[in-house]
Tab-separated table of C-alpha atoms and ligand atoms in Angstrom:
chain	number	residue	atom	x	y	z
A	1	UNK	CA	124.501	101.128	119.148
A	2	UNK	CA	123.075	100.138	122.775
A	3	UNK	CA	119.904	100.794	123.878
A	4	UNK	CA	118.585	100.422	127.786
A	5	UNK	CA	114.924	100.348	128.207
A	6	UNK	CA	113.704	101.280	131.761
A	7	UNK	CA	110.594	100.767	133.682
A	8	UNK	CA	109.596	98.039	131.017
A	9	UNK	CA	106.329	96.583	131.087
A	10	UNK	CA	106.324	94.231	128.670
A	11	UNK	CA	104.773	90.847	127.198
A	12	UNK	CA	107.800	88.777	126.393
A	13	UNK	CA	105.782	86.207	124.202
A	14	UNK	CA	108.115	83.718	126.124
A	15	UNK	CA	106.121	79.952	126.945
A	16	UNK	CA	104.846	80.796	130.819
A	17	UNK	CA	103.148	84.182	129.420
A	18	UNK	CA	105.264	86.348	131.498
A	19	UNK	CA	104.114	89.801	131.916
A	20	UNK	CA	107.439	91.607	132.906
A	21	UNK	CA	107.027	94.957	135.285
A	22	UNK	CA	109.227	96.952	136.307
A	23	UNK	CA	111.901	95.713	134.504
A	24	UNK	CA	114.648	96.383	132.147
A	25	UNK	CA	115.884	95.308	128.419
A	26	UNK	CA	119.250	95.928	126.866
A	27	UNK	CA	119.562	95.800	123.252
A	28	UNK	CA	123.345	96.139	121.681
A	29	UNK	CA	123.633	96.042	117.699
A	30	UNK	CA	120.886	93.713	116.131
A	31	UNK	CA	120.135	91.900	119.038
A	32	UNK	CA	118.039	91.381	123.066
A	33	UNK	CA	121.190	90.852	125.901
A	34	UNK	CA	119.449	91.227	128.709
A	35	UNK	CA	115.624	90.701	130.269
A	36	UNK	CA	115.145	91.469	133.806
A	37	UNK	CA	114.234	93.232	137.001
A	38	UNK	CA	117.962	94.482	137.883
A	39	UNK	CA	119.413	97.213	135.814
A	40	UNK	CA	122.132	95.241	133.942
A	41	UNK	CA	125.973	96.757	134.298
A	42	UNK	CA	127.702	99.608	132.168
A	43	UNK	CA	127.312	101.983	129.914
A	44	UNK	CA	124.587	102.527	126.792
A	45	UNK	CA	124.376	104.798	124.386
A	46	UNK	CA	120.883	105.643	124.802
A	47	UNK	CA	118.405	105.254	128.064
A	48	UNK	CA	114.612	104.940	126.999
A	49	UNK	CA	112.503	105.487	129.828
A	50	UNK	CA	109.183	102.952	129.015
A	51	UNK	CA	107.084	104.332	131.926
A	52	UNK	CA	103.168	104.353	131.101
A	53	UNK	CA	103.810	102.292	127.731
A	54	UNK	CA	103.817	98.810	127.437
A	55	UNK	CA	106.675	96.937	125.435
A	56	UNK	CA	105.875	93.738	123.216
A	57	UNK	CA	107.699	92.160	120.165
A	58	UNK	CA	107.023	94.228	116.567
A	59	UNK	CA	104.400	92.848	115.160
A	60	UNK	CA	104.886	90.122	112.113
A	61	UNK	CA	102.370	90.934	109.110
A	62	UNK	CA	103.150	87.448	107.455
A	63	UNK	CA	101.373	87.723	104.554
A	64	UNK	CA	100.939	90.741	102.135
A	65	UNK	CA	101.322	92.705	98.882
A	66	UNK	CA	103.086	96.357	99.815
A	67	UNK	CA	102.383	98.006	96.697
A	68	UNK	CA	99.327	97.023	96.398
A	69	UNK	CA	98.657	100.034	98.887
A	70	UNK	CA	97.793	101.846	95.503
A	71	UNK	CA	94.757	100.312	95.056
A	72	UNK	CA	93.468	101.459	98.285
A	73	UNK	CA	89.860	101.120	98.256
A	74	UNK	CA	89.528	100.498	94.673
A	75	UNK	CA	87.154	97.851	93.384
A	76	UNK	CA	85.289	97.846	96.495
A	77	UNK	CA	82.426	95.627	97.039
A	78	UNK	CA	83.464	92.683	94.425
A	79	UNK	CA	83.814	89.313	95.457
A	80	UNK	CA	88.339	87.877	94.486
A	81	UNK	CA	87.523	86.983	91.202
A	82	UNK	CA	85.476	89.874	89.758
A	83	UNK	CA	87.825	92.668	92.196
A	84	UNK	CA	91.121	90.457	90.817
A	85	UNK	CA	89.726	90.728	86.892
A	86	UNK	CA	87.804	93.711	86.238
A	87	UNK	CA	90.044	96.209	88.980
A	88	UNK	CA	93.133	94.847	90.358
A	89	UNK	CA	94.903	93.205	87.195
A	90	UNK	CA	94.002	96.229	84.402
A	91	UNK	CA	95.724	98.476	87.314
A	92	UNK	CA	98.447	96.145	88.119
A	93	UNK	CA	99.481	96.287	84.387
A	94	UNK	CA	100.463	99.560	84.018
A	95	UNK	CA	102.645	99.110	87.132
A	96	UNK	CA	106.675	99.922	86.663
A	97	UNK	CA	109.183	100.160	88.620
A	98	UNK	CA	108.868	103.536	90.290
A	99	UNK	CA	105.005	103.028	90.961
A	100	UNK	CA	105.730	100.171	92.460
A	101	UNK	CA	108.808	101.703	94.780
A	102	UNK	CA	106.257	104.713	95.841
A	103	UNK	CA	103.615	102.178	96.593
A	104	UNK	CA	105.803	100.021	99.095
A	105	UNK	CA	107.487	102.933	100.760
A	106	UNK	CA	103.860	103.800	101.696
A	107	UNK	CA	102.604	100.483	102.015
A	108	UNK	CA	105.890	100.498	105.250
A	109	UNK	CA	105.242	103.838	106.401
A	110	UNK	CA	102.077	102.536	107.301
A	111	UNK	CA	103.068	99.038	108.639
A	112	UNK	CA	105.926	101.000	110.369
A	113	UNK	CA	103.814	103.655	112.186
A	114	UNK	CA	101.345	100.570	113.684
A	115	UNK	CA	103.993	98.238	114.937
A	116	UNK	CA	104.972	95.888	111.980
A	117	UNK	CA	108.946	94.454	112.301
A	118	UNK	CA	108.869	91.802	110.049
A	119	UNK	CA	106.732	90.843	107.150
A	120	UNK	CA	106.275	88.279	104.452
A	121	UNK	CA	105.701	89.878	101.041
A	122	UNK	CA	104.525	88.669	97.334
A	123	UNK	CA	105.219	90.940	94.765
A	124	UNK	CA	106.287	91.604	91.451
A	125	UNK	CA	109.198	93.936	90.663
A	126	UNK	CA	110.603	92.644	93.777
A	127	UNK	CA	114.117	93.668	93.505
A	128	UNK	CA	112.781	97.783	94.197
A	129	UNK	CA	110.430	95.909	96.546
A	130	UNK	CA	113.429	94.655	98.699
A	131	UNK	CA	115.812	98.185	97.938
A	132	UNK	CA	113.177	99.478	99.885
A	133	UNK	CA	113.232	97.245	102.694
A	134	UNK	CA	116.440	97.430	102.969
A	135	UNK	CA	116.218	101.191	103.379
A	136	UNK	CA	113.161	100.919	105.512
A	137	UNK	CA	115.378	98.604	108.330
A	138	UNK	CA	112.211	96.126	109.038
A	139	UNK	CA	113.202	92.349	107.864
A	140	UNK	CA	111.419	90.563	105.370
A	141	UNK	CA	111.289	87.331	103.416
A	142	UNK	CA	110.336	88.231	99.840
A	143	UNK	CA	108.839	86.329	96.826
A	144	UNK	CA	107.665	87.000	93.656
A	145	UNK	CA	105.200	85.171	93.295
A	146	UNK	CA	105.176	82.173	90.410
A	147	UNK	CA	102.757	82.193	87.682
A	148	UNK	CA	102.743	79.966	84.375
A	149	UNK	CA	100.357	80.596	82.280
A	150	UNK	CA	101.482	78.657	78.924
A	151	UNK	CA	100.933	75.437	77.746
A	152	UNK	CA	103.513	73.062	80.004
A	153	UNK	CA	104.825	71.576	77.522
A	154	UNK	CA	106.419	74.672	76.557
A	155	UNK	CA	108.128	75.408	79.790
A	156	UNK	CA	111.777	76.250	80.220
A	157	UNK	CA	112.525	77.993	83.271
A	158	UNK	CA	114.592	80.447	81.322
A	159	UNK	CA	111.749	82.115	79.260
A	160	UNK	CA	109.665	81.633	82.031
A	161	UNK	CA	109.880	85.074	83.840
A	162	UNK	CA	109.531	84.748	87.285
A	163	UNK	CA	111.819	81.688	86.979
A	164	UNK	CA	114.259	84.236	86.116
A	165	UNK	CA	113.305	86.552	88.111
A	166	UNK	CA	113.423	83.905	91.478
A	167	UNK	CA	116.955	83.236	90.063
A	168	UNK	CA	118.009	86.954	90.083
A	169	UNK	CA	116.702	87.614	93.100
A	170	UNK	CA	118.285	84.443	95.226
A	171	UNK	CA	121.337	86.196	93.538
A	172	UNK	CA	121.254	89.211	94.704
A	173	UNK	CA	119.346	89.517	97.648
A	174	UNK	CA	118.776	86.196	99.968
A	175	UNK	CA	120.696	87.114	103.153
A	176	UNK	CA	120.788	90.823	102.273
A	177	UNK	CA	121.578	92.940	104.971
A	178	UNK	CA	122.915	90.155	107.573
A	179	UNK	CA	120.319	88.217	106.924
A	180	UNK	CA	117.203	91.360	106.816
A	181	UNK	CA	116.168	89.507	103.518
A	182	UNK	CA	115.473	86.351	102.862
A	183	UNK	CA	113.938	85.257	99.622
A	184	UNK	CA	111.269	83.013	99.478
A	185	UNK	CA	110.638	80.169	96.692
A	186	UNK	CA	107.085	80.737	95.812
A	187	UNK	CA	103.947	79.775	93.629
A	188	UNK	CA	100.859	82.465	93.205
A	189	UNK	CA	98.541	79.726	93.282
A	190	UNK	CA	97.740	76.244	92.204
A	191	UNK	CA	94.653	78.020	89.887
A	192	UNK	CA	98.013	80.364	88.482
A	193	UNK	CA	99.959	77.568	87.250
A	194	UNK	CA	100.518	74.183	86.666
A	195	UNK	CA	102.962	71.291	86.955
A	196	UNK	CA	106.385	72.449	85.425
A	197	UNK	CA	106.604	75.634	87.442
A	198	UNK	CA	105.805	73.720	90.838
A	199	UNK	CA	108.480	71.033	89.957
A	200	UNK	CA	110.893	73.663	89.270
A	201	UNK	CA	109.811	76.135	92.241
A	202	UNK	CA	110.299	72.993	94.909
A	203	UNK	CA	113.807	72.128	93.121
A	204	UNK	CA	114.816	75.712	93.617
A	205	UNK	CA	113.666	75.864	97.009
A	206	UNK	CA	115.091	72.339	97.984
A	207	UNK	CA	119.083	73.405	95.906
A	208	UNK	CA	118.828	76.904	97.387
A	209	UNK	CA	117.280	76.027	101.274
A	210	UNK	CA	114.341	78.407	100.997
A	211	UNK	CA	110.714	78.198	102.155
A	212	UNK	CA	107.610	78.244	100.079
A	213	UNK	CA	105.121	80.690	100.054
A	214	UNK	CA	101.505	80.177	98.089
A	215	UNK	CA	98.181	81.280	98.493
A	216	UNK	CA	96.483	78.023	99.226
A	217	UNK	CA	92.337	77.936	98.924
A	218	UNK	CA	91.234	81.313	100.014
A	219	UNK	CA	87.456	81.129	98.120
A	220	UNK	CA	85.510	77.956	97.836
A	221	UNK	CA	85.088	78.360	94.065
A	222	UNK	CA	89.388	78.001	93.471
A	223	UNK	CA	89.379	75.105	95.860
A	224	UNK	CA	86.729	73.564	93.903
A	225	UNK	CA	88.723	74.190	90.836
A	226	UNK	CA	91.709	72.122	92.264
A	227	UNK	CA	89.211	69.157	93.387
A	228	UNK	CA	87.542	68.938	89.689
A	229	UNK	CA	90.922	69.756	88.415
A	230	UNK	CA	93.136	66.856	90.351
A	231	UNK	CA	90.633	64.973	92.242
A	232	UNK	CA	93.056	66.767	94.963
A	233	UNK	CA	92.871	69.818	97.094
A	234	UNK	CA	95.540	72.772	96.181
A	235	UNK	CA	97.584	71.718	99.062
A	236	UNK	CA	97.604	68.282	98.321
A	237	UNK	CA	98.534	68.766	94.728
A	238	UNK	CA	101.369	70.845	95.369
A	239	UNK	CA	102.208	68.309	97.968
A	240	UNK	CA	102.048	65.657	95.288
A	241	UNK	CA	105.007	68.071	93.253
A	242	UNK	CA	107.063	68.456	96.734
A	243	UNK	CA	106.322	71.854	97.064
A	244	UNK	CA	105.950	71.910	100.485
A	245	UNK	CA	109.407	69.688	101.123
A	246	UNK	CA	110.969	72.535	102.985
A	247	UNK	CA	108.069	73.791	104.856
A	248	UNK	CA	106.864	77.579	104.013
A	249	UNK	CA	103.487	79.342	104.425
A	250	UNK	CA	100.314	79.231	102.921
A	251	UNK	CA	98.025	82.293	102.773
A	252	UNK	CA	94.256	82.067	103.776
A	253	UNK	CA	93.631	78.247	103.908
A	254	UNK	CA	89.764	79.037	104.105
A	255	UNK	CA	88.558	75.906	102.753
A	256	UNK	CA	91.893	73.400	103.724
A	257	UNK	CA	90.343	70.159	105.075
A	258	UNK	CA	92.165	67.922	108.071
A	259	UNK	CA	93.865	65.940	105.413
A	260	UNK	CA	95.377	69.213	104.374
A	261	UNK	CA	96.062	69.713	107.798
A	262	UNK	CA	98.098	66.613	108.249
A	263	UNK	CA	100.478	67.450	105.221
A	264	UNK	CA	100.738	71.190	106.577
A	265	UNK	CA	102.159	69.686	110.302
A	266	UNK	CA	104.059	67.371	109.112
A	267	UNK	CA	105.676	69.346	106.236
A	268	UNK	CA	106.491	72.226	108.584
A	269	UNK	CA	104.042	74.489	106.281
A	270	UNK	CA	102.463	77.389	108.369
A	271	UNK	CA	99.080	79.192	107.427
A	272	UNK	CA	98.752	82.482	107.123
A	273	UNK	CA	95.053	83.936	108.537
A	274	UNK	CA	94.270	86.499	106.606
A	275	UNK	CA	90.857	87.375	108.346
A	276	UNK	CA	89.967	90.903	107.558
A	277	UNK	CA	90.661	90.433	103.990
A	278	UNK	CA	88.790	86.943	103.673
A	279	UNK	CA	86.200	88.935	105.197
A	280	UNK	CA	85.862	92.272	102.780
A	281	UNK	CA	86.186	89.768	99.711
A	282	UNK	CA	83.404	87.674	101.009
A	283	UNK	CA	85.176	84.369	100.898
A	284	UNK	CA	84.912	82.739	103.810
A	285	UNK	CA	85.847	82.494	107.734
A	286	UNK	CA	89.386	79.562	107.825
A	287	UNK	CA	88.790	77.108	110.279
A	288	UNK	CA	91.202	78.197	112.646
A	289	UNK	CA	90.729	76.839	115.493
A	290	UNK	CA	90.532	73.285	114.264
A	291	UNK	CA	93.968	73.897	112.537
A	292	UNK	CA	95.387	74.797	115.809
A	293	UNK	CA	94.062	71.877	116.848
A	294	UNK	CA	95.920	69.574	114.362
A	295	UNK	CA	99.067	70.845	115.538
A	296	UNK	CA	99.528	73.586	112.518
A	297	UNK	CA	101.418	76.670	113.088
A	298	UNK	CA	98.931	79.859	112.855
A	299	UNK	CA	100.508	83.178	111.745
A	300	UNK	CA	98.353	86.332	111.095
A	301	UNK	CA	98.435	88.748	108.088
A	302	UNK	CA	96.355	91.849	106.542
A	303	UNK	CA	97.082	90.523	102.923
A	304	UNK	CA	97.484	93.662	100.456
A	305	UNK	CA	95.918	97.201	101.373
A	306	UNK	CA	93.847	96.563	98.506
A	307	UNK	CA	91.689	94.153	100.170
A	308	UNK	CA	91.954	95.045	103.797
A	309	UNK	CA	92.002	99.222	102.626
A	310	UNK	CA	94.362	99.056	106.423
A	311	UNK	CA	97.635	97.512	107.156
A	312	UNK	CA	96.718	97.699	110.983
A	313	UNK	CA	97.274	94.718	112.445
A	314	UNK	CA	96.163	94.927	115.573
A	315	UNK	CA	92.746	94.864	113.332
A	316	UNK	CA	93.666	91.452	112.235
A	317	UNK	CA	94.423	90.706	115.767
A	318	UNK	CA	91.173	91.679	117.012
A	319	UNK	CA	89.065	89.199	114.480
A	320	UNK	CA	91.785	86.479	115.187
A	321	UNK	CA	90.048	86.256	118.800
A	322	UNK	CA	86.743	87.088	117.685
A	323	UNK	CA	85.928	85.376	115.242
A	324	UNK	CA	85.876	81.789	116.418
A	325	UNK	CA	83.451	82.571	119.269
A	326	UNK	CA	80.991	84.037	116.953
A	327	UNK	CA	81.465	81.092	114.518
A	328	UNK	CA	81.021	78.730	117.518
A	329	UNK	CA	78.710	80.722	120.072
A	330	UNK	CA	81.673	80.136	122.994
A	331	UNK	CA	83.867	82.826	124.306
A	332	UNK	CA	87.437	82.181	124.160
A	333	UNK	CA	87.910	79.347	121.531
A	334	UNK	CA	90.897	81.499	120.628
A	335	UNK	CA	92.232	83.247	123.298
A	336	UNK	CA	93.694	86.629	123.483
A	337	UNK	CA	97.156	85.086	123.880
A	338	UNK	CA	96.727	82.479	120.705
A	339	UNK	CA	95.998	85.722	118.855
A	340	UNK	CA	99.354	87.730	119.941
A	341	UNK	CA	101.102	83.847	119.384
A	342	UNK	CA	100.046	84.218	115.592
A	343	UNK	CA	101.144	88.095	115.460
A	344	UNK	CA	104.717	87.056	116.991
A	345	UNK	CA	106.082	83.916	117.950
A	346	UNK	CA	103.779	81.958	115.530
A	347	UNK	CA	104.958	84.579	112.632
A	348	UNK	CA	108.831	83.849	113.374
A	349	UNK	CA	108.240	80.157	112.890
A	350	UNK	CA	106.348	80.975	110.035
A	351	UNK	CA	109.172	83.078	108.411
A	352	UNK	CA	111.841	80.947	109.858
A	353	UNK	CA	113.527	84.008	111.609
A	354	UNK	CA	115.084	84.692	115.321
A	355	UNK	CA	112.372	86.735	116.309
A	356	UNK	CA	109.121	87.318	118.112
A	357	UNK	CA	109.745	87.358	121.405
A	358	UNK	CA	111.489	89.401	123.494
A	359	UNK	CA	114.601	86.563	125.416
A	360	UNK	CA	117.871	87.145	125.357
A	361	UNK	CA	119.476	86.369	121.957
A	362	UNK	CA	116.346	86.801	119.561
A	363	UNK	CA	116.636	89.974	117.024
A	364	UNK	CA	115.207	93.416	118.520
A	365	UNK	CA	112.287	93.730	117.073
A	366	UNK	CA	110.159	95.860	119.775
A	367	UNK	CA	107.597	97.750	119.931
A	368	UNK	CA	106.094	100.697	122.613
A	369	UNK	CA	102.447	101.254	122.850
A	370	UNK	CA	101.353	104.950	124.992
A	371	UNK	CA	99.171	102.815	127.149
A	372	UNK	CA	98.108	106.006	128.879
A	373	UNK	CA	95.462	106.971	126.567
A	374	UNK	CA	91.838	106.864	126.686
A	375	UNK	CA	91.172	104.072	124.646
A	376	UNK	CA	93.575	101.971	127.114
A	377	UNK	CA	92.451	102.963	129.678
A	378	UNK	CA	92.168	101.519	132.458
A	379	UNK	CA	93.993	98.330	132.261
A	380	UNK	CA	93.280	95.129	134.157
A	381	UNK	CA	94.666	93.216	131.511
A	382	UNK	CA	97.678	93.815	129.205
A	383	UNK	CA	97.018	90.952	126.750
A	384	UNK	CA	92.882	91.938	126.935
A	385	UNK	CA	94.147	95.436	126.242
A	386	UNK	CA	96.322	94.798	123.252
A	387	UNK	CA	94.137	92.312	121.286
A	388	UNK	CA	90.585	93.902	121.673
A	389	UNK	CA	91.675	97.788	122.520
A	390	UNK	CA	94.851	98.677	120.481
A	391	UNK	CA	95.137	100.282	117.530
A	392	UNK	CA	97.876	100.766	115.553
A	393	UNK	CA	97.990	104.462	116.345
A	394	UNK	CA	98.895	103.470	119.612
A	395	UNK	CA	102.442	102.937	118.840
A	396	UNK	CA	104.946	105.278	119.826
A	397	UNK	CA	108.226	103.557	119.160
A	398	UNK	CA	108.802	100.494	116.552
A	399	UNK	CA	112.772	99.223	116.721
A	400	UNK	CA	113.452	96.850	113.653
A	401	UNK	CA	116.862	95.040	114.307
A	402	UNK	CA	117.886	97.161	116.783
A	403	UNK	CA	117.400	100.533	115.573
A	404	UNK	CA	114.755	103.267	116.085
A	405	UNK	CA	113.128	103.608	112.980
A	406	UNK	CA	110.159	105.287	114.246
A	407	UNK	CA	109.427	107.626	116.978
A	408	UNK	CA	106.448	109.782	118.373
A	409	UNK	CA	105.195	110.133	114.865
A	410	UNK	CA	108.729	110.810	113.377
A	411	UNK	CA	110.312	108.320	110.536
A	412	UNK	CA	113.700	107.892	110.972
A	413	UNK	CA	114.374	105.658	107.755
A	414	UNK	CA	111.897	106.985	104.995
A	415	UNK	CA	111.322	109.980	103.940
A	416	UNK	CA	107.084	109.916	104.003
A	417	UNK	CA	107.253	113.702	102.315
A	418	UNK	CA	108.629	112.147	99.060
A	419	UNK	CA	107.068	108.981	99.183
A	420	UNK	CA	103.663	110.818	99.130
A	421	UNK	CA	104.669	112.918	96.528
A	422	UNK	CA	105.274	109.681	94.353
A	423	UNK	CA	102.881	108.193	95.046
A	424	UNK	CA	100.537	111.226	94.517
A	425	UNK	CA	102.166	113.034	91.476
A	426	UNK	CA	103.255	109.721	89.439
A	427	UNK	CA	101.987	106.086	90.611
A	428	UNK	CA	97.926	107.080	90.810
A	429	UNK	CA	98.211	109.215	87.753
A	430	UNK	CA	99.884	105.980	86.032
A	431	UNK	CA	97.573	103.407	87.198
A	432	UNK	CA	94.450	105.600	87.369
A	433	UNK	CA	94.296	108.398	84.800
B	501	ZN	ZN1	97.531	87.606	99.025
């Protein structure tokens, strides 16, 4: 399949911060082969005509939890620990298999509809999690997300289950789809586990060349824990375990401190800002800018639905910029364009994937915002107009890997019909009745 987009204006993501107008881009099969202002030679199988929208890269959600789109809403109010003990884990227990494959096909209807290409996802009963990614045609790098709760000296990584289950899935699915799946190795949390699992997770990872993925001290309370714990912060004990050896991301990072810092640059480990959802739980505001400064790759993410009750990310994108100006009383400490970097380019690097930007040779992730509405309207500034106006409603076309998916409000991959009707006539009654 070939697809020619015409009167492209678009934000390539590309290291001048080229704006491209009146332009074209060519997409054949999975991937960008051409960028320009001439219309490139021969024939397509499809012309889109861009005029009045505005083209960027799909947006990467680099951290989340797609079934967790069940628990909308529920358990409002609570700070993690109380929402994670008394709401989110009684729920999460009655969870099987077809709950959780009604509650991601909504969770990336959503994500679809507002522009996401490409996400990072932590999960358990991954294997439907990743069926339905590969049905959905948006990329992801999935994980399951480690915990050991017994005593270590009972460990053996084949009664521990997600041990097995990081096994089963490396089996089946890492590379699935030409590469639309990649697993990640992964750990919950330091506060989840303990020392076998991380020695074994950062063997696996190091054997089987995957990246980590952890959430990494998103309240002040579990970083704390790690301190009295270790004498050492999360990311430093992991560190101490070589969890971090082949680099990987680490969700929230609220409380990381420059020594952290130093470990995450060095070790190739991105964070993951997860500001709307540090925000609803109360637990803090990451020190973003400083992170920047130490040279550590920022990607953005909404975390699960559950604590964000959105998966708009253009909402994340928003308090990206914002919030660093309030926190420091200066306009700008983040700029408009760091915040698209951390929805794109900065979530590519994170993931370790081809994508991002929109150059000849990266994967066709693209999105088309209707530009002509009210609420951008008018536009003296593209980038200004994306971070602080858009919504996620705004987007009229999302192409994952080349194809359509979605279109003018139409799904071309799931059906949303019998995904509600899943979700409404078995998951909630399972989990909530
Ligand atoms: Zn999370």
């Amino acid at each position: 399949m070939s697809v020619l987009f015409t009167n492209v204006t678009a934000v390539l993501m590309d290291e001048a911060g080229t704006i491209l107008k009146n332009g074209y881009v060519q997409v054949e099969g999975t991937s960008i082969t051409y960028v320009g202002t001439d219309r490139p030679q021969g024939d397509v199988d499809r012309v889109v005509d861009c005029s009045g929208k505005v083209m960027m890269p799909g947006l990467i959600n680099a951290h989340t939890h797609l079934p967790m789109t069940l628990m909308r809403g529920y358990g409002g109010g609570c700070d993690l620990q109380t929402w994670l003990h008394d709401y989110i884990f009684p729920a999460e227990g009655k969870l099987d298999s077809r709950a959780v494959q009604a509650g991601a096909g909504l969770g990336l209807a959503e994500m679809i509809a507002s522009g996401v290409t490409c996400v990072a996802d932590m999960y358990m009963f991954t294997s439907t999690i990743a069926h339905e990614i590969l049905k959905s045609g948006i990329s992801a790098n999935l994980s399951c997300g480690g915990v050991y709760f017994g005593d270590p000296a009972d460990f053996h990584p084949d009664t521990c289950g997600d041990c097995v289950a990081q096994r089963a899935l490396t089996e089946e699915f890492h590379g699935a789809g030409d590469g639309q799946i990649l697993i990640d190795a992964s750990i919950h949390g330091e506060y989840t586990s303990s020392a076998p699992l991380w020695q074994w997770m950062a063997q696996f990872a190091h054997d089987h060349n995957q990246r980590m993925h952890v959430h990494v001290s998103e309240t002040k309370s579990e970083h704390q824990a790690s301190l009295d714990r270790h004498g050492l912060t999360p990311i430093q004990t992991l560190n101490q375990y070589g969890v971090w050896d082949n680099g990987g991301i680490a969700a929230h990072c609220v409380y990381t401190t420059p020594e952290d810092w130093a470990i995450m640059a060095e070790k190739g480990v991105s964070c993951v800002h997860n500001p709307y959802s540090n925000l609803k739980l109360g637990s803090g505001i990451a020190p973003i800018p400083d992170m920047l400064q130490a040279g550590v790759n920022v990607a953005l993410g909404t975390d699960g639905m559950s604590s964000h009750n959105s998966a708009d990310l253009f909402a994340d994108l928003k308090l990206a910029a914002l919030l660093p100006s309030g926190v420091r009383c200066t306009p700008g400490v983040v700029t408009p364009r760091q915040a698209l970097e951390m929805a794109t380019v900065a979530g590519a690097r994170a993931l370790g994937r081809p994508t991002g930007q929109i150059a000849v040779g990266k994967v066709a992730d693209l999105i088309l915002l209707d530009f002509t509405v009210p609420n951008l309207t008018p536009c003296h500034d593209v980038v200004e107009n994306l971070v602080f106006a858009a919504h996620g409603s705004n987007v009229v076309m999302n192409m994952a890997r080349g194809n359509i998916i979605y279109e003018n409000g139409t799904f071309h991959t799931l059906d949303v019909e019998r995904i509600q009707a899943e979700v409404r006539d078995y998951a909630l009654p399972l989990l909530f009745h």
